[in-house]
PDB file of C-alpha atoms in Angstrom:
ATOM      1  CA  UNK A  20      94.496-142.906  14.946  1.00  0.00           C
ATOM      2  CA  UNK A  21      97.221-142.879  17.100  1.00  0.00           C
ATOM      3  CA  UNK A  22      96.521-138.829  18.478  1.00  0.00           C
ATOM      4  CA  UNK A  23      92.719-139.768  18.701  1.00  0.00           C
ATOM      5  CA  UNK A  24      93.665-142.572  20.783  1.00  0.00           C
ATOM      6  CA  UNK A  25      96.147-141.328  23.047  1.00  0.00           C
ATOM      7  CA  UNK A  26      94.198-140.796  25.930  1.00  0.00           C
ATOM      8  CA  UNK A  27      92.257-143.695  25.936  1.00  0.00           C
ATOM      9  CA  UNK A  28      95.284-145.417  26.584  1.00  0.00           C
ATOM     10  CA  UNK A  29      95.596-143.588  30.081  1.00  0.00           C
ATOM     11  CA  UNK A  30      92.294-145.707  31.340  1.00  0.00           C
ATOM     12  CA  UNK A  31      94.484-148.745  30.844  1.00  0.00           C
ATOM     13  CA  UNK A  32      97.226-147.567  32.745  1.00  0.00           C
ATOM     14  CA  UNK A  33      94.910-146.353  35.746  1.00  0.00           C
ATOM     15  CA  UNK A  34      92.951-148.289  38.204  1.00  0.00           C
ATOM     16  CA  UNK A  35      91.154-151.554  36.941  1.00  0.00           C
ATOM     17  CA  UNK A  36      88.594-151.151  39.313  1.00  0.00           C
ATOM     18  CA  UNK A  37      86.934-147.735  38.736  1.00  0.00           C
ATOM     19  CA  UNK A  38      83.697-147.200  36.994  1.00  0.00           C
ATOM     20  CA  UNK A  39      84.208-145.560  33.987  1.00  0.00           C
ATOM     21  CA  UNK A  40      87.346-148.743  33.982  1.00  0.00           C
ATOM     22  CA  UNK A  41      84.916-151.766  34.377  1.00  0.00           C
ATOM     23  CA  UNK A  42      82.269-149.917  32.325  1.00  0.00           C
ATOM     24  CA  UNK A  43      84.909-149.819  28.887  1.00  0.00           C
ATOM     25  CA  UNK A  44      85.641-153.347  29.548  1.00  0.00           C
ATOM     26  CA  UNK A  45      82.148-154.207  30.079  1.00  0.00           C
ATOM     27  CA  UNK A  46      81.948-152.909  26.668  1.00  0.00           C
ATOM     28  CA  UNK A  47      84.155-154.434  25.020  1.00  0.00           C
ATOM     29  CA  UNK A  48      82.684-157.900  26.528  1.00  0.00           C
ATOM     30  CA  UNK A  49      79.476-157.362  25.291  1.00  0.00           C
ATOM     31  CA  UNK A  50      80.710-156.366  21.883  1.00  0.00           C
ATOM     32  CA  UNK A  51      82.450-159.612  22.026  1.00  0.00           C
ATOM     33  CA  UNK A  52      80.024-161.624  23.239  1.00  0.00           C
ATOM     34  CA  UNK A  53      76.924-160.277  20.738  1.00  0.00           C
ATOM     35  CA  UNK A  54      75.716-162.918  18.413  1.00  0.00           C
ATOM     36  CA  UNK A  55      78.311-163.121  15.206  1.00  0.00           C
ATOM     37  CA  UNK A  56      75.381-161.697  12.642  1.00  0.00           C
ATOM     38  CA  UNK A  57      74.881-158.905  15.071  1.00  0.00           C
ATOM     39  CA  UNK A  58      78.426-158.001  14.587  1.00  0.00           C
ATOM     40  CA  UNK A  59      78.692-158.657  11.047  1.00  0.00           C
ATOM     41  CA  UNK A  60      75.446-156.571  10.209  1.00  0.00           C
ATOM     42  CA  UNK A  61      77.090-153.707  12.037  1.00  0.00           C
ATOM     43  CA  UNK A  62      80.248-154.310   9.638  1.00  0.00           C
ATOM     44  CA  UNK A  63      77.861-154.349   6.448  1.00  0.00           C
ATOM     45  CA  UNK A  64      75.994-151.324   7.409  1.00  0.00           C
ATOM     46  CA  UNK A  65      79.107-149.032   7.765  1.00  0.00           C
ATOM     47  CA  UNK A  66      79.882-150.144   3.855  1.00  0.00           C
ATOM     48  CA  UNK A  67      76.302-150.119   2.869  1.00  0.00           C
ATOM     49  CA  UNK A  68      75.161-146.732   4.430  1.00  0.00           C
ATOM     50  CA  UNK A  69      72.048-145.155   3.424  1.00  0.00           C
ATOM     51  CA  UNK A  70      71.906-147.048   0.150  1.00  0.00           C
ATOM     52  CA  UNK A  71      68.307-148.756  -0.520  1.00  0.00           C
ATOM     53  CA  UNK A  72      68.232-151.423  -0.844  1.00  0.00           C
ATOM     54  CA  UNK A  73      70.992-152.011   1.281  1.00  0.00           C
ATOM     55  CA  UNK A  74      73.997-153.472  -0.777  1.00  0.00           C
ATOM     56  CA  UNK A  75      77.651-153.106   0.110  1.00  0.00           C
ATOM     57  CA  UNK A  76      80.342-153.677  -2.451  1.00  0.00           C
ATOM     58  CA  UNK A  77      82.465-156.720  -1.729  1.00  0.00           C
ATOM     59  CA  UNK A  78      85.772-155.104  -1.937  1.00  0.00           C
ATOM     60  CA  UNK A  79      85.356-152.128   0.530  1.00  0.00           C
ATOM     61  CA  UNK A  80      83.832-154.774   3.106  1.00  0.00           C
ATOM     62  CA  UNK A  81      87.275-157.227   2.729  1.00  0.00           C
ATOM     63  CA  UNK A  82      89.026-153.419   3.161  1.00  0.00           C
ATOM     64  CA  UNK A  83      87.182-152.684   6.055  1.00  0.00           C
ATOM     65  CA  UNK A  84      87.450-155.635   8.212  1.00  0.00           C
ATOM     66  CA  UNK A  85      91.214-155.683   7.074  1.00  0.00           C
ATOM     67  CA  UNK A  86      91.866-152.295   8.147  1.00  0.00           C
ATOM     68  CA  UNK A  87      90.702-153.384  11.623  1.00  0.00           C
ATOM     69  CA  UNK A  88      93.581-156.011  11.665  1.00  0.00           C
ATOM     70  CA  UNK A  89      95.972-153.596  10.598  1.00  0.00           C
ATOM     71  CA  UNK A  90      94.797-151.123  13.431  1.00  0.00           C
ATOM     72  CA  UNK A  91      95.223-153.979  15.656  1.00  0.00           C
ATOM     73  CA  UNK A  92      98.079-154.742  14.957  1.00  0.00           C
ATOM     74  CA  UNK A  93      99.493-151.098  15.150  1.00  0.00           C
ATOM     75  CA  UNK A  94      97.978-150.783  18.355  1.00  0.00           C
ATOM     76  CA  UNK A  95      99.722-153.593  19.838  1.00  0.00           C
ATOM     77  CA  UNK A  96     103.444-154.021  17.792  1.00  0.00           C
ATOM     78  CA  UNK A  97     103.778-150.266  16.202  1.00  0.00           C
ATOM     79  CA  UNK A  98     103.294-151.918  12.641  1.00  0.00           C
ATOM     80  CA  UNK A  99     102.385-151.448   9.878  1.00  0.00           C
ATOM     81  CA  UNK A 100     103.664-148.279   9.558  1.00  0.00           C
ATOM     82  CA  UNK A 101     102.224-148.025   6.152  1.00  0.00           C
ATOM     83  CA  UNK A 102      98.790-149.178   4.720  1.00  0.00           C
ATOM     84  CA  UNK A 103      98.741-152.467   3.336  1.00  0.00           C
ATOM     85  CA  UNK A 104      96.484-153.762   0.444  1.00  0.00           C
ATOM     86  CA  UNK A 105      93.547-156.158   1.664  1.00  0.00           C
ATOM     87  CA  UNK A 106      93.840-159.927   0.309  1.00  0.00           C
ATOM     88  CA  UNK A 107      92.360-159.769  -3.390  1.00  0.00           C
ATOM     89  CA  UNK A 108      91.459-163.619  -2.392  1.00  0.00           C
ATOM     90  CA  UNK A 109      88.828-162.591   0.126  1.00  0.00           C
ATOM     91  CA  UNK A 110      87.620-160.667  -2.205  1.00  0.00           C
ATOM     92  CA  UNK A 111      87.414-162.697  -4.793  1.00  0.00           C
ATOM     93  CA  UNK A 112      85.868-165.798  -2.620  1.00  0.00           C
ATOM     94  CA  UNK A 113      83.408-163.313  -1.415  1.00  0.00           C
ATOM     95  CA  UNK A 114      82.533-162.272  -4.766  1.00  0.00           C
ATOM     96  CA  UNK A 115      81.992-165.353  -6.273  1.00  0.00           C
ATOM     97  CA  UNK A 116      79.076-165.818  -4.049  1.00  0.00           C
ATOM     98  CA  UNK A 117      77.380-162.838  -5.712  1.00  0.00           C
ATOM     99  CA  UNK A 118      75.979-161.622  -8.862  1.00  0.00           C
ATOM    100  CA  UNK A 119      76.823-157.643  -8.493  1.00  0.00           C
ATOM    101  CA  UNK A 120      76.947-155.926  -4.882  1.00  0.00           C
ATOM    102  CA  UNK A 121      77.130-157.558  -1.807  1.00  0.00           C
ATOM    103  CA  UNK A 122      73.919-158.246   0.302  1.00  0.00           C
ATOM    104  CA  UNK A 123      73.411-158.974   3.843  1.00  0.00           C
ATOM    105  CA  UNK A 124      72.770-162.264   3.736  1.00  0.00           C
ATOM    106  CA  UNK A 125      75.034-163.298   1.503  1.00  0.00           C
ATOM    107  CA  UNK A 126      77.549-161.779   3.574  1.00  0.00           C
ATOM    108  CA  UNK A 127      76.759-163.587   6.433  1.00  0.00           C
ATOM    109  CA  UNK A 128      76.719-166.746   4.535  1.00  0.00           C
ATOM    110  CA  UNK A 129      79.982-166.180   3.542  1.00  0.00           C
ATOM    111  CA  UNK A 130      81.147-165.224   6.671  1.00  0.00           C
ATOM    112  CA  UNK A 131      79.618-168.409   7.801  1.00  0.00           C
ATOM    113  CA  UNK A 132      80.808-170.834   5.600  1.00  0.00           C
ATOM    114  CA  UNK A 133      84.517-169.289   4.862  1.00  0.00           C
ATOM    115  CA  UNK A 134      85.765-167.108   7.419  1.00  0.00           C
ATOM    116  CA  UNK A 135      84.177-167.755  10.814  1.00  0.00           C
ATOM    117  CA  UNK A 136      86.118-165.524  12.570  1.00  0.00           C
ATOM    118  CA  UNK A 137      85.904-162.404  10.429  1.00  0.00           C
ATOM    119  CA  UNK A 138      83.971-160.789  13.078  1.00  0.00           C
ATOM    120  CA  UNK A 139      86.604-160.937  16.238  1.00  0.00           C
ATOM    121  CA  UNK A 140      88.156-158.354  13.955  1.00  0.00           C
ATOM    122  CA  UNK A 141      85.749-155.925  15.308  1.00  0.00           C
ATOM    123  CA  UNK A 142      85.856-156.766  19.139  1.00  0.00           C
ATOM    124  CA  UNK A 143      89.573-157.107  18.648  1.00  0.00           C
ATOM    125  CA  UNK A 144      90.749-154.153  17.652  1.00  0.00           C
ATOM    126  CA  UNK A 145      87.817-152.040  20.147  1.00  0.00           C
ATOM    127  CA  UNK A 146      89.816-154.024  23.486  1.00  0.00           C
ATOM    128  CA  UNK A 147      93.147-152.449  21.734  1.00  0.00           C
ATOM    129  CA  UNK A 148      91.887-149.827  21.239  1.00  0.00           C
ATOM    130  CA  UNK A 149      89.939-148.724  24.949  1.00  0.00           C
ATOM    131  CA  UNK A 150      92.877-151.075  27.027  1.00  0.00           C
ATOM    132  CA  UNK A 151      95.891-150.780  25.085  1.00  0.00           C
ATOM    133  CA  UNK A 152      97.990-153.405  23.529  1.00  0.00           C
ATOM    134  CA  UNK A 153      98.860-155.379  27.144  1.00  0.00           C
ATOM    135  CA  UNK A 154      95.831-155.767  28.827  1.00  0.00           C
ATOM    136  CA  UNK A 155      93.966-159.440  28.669  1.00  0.00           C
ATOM    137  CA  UNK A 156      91.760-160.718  27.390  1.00  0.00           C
ATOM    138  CA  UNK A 157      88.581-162.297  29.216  1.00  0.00           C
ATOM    139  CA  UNK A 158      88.065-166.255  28.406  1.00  0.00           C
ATOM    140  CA  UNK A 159      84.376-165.012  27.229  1.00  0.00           C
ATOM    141  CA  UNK A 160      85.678-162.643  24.983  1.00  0.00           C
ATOM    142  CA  UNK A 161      89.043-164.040  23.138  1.00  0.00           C
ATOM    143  CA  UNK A 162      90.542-161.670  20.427  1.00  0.00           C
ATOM    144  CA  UNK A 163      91.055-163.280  16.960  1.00  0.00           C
ATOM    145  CA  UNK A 164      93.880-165.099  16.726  1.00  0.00           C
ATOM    146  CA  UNK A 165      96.451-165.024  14.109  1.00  0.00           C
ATOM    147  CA  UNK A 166      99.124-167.798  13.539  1.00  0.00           C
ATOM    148  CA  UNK A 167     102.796-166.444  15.281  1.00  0.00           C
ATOM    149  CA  UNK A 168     106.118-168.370  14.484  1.00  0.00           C
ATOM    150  CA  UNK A 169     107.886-168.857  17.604  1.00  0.00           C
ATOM    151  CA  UNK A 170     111.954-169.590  18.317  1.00  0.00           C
ATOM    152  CA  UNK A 171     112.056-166.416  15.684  1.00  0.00           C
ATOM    153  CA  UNK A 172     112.431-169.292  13.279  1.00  0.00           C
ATOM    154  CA  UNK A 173     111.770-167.706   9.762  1.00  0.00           C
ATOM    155  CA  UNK A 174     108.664-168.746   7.576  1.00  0.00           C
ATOM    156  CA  UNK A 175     108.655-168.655   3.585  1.00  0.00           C
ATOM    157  CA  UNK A 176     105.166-167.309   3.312  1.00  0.00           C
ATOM    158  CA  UNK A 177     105.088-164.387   5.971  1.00  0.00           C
ATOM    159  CA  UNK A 178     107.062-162.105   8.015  1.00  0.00           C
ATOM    160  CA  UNK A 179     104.363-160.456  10.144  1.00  0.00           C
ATOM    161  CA  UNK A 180     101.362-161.853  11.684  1.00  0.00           C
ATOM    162  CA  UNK A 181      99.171-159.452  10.017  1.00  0.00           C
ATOM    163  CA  UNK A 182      99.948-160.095   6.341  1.00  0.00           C
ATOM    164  CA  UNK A 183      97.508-161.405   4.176  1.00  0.00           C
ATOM    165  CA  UNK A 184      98.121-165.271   4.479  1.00  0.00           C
ATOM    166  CA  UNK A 185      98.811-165.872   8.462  1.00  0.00           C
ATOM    167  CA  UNK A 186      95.579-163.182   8.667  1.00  0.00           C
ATOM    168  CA  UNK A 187      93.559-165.382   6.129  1.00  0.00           C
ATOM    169  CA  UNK A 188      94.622-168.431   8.545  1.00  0.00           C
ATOM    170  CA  UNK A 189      93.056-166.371  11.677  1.00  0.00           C
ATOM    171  CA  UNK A 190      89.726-166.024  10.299  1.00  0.00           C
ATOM    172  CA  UNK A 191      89.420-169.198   8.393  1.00  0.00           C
ATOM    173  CA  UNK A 192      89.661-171.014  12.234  1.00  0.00           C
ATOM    174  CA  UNK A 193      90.832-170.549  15.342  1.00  0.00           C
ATOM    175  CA  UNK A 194      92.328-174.101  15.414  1.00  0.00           C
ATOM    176  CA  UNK A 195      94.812-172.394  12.564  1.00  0.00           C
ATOM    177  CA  UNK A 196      95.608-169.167  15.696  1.00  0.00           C
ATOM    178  CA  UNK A 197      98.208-168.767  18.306  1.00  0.00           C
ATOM    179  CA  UNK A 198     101.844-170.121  18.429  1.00  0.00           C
ATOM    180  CA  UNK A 199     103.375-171.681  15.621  1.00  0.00           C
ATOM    181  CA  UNK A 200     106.517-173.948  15.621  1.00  0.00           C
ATOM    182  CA  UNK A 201     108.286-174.628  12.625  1.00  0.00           C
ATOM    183  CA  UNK A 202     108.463-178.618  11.990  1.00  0.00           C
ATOM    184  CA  UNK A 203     109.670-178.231   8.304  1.00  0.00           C
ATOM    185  CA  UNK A 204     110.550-176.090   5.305  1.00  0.00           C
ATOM    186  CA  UNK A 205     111.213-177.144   2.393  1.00  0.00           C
ATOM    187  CA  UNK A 206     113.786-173.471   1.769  1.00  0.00           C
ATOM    188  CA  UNK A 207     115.494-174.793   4.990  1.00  0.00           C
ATOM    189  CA  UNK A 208     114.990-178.007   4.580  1.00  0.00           C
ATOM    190  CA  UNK A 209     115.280-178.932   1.245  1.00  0.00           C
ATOM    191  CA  UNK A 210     112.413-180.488  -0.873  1.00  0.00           C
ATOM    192  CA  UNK A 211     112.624-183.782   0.457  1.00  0.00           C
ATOM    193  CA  UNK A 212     109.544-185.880   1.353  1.00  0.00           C
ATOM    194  CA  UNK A 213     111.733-187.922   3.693  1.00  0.00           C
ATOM    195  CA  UNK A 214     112.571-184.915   5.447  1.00  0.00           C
ATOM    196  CA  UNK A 215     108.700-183.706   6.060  1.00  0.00           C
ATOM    197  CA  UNK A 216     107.973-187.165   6.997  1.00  0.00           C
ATOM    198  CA  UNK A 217     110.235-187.187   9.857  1.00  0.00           C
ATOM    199  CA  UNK A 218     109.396-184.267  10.947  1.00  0.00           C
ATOM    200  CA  UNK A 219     105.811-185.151  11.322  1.00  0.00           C
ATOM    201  CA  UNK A 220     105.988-188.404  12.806  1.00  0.00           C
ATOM    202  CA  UNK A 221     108.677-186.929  15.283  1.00  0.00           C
ATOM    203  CA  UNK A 222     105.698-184.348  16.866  1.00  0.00           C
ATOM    204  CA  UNK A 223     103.098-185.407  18.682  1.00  0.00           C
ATOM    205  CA  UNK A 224     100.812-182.205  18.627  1.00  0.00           C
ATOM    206  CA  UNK A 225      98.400-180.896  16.217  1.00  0.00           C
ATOM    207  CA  UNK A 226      99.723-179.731  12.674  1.00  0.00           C
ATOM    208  CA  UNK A 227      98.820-177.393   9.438  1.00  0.00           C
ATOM    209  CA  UNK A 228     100.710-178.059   6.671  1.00  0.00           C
ATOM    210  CA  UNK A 229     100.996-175.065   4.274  1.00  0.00           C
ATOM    211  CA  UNK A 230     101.977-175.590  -0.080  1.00  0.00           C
ATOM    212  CA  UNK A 231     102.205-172.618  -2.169  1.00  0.00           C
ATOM    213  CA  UNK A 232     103.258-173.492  -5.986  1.00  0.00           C
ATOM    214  CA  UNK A 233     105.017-172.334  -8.405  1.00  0.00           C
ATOM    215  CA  UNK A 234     102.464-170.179  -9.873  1.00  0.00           C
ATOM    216  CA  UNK A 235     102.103-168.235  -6.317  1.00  0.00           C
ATOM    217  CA  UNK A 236      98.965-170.382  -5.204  1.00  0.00           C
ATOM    218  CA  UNK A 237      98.755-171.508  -1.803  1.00  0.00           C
ATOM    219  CA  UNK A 238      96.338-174.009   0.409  1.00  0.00           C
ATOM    220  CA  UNK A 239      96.633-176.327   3.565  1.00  0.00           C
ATOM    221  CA  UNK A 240      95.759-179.164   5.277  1.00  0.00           C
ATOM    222  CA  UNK A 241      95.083-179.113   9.358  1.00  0.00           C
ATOM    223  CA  UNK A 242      94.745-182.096  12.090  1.00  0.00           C
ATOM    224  CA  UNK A 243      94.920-182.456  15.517  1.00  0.00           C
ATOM    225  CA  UNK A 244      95.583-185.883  15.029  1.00  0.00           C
ATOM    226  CA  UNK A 245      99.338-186.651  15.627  1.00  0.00           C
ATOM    227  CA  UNK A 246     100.682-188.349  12.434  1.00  0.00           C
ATOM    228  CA  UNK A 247     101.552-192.368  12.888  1.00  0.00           C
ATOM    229  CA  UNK A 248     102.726-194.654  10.028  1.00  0.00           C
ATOM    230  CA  UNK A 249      99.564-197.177   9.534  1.00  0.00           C
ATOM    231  CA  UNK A 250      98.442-199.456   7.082  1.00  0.00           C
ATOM    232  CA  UNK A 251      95.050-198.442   8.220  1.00  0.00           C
ATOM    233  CA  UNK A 252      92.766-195.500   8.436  1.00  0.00           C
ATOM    234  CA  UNK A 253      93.079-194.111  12.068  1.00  0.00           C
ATOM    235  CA  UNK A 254      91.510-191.770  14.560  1.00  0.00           C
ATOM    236  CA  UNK A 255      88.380-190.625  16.476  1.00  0.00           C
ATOM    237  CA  UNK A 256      85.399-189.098  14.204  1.00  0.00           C
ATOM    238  CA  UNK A 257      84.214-187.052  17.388  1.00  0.00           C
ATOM    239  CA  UNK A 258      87.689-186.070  18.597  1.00  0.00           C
ATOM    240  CA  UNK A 259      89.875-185.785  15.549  1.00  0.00           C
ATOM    241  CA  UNK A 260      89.381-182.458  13.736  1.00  0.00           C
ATOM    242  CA  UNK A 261      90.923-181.985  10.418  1.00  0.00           C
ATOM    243  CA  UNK A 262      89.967-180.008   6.784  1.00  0.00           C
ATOM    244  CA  UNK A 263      91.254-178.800   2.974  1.00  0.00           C
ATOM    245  CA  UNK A 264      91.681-175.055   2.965  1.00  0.00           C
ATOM    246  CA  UNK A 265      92.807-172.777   0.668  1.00  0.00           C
ATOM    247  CA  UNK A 266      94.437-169.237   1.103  1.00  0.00           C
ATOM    248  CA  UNK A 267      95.191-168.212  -3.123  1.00  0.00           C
ATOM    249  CA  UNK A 268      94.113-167.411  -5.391  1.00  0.00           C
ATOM    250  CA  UNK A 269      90.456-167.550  -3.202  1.00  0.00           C
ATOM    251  CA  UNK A 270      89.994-167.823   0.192  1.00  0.00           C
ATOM    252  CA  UNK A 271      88.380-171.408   0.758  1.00  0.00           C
ATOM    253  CA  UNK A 272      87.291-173.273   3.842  1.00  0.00           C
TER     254      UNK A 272
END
């Protein structure tokens, strides 16, 4: 990948505003920009090939779109280095929606209902791949975005962006994207409820909070609410976003 891409990487570094330039990008826009089924047929069909009728098998389609993410993430940090093993709890979330192989619109419902943002994996990786890993993105065509821990403050469940739970928070939502800063952990912080509380009521931002058990299961909880200590139910309906999800052992949303 990185030899056949090698001098791709020379438009980025050239002039922005020659043809063959605003022609990539125009591109990439449009691939970003085409309706999310478009996109995801295009995804199916590269799994389902000439088969009739057209079925894909669930596993090689969670491989697929997580090889873009892994490509994406080479393209822009150098890593992985090595190949990583998709999330077996796509696949199994995907497959529980199905009696045998995969169909098209059963992947899309899927896609859908679970993982909205499966698709920017596509669009993602072809701007990385035709720019290189600096140039920006246009607010019409954002990239999918995975959850980053920033002040290089150290998280329990992942060490890379691209590993299967922060990348299972990317295409779940983009509310669950971007910068992350570390409130509480209960390895750092001990398992006190005290603790989380005060670290909640002491930020005034939107939060996820993130439980894995003992048995290696994981799920969250997300609001852009700030937390409060009431005696009453609180918020806006049309302004307050919040929802259950879980990450292990099936991707839920």
């Amino acid at each position: 990948l990185q030899q056949a891409l090698a001098n791709v990487f020379l438009i980025g570094s050239g002039n922005d505003t020659s043809p063959v330039y605003q022609y990539l990008e125009a591109v990439v826009t449009l691939l970003g920009r085409r309706a999310s089924r478009g996109i995801l047929s295009i995804l199916f069909q590269v799994v389902a090939g000439n088969s009739n009728p057209p079925v894909a098998d669930a596993d090689s389609l969670i491989s697929l779109t997580y090889r873009l993410i892994l490509a994406s993430a080479y393209l822009q940090f150098r890593q992985p280095t090595l190949r990583r093993m998709h999330p077996r709890s796509w696949v199994e979330s995907l497959s529980s929606r199905c009696t045998s192989k995969v169909t098209l619109p059963a992947w899309n419902e899927w896609v859908n209902s679970v993982a909205p943002q499966i698709d920017k994996t596509l669009s993602t990786f072809s701007h990385h791949a035709i720019f290189g890993p600096h140039h920006p993105f246009r607010s019409t065509n954002p990239p999918l975005a995975l959850p980053i821990v920033v002040d290089d403050a150290s998280c329990a469940l992942w060490t890379f962006p691209y590993q299967g739970i922060p990348s299972s928070l990317g295409i779940l939502s983009p509310s669950l994207g971007g910068p992350w800063v570390q409130l509480y952990s209960s390895d750092l912080d001990g398992c006190s409820f005290r603790a989380m509380q005060e670290a909640l009521l002491s930020y005034h931002g939107t939060t996820a909070i993130l439980i894995q058990t003992t048995k290696g299961d994981a799920f969250g909880y997300y609001s852009n609410c700030p937390w409060k200590e009431s005696k009453r139910w609180y918020g806006q309906y049309e302004a307050t976003e919040s929802f259950l999800f879980g990450l292990k052992p099936s991707l839920q949303y």
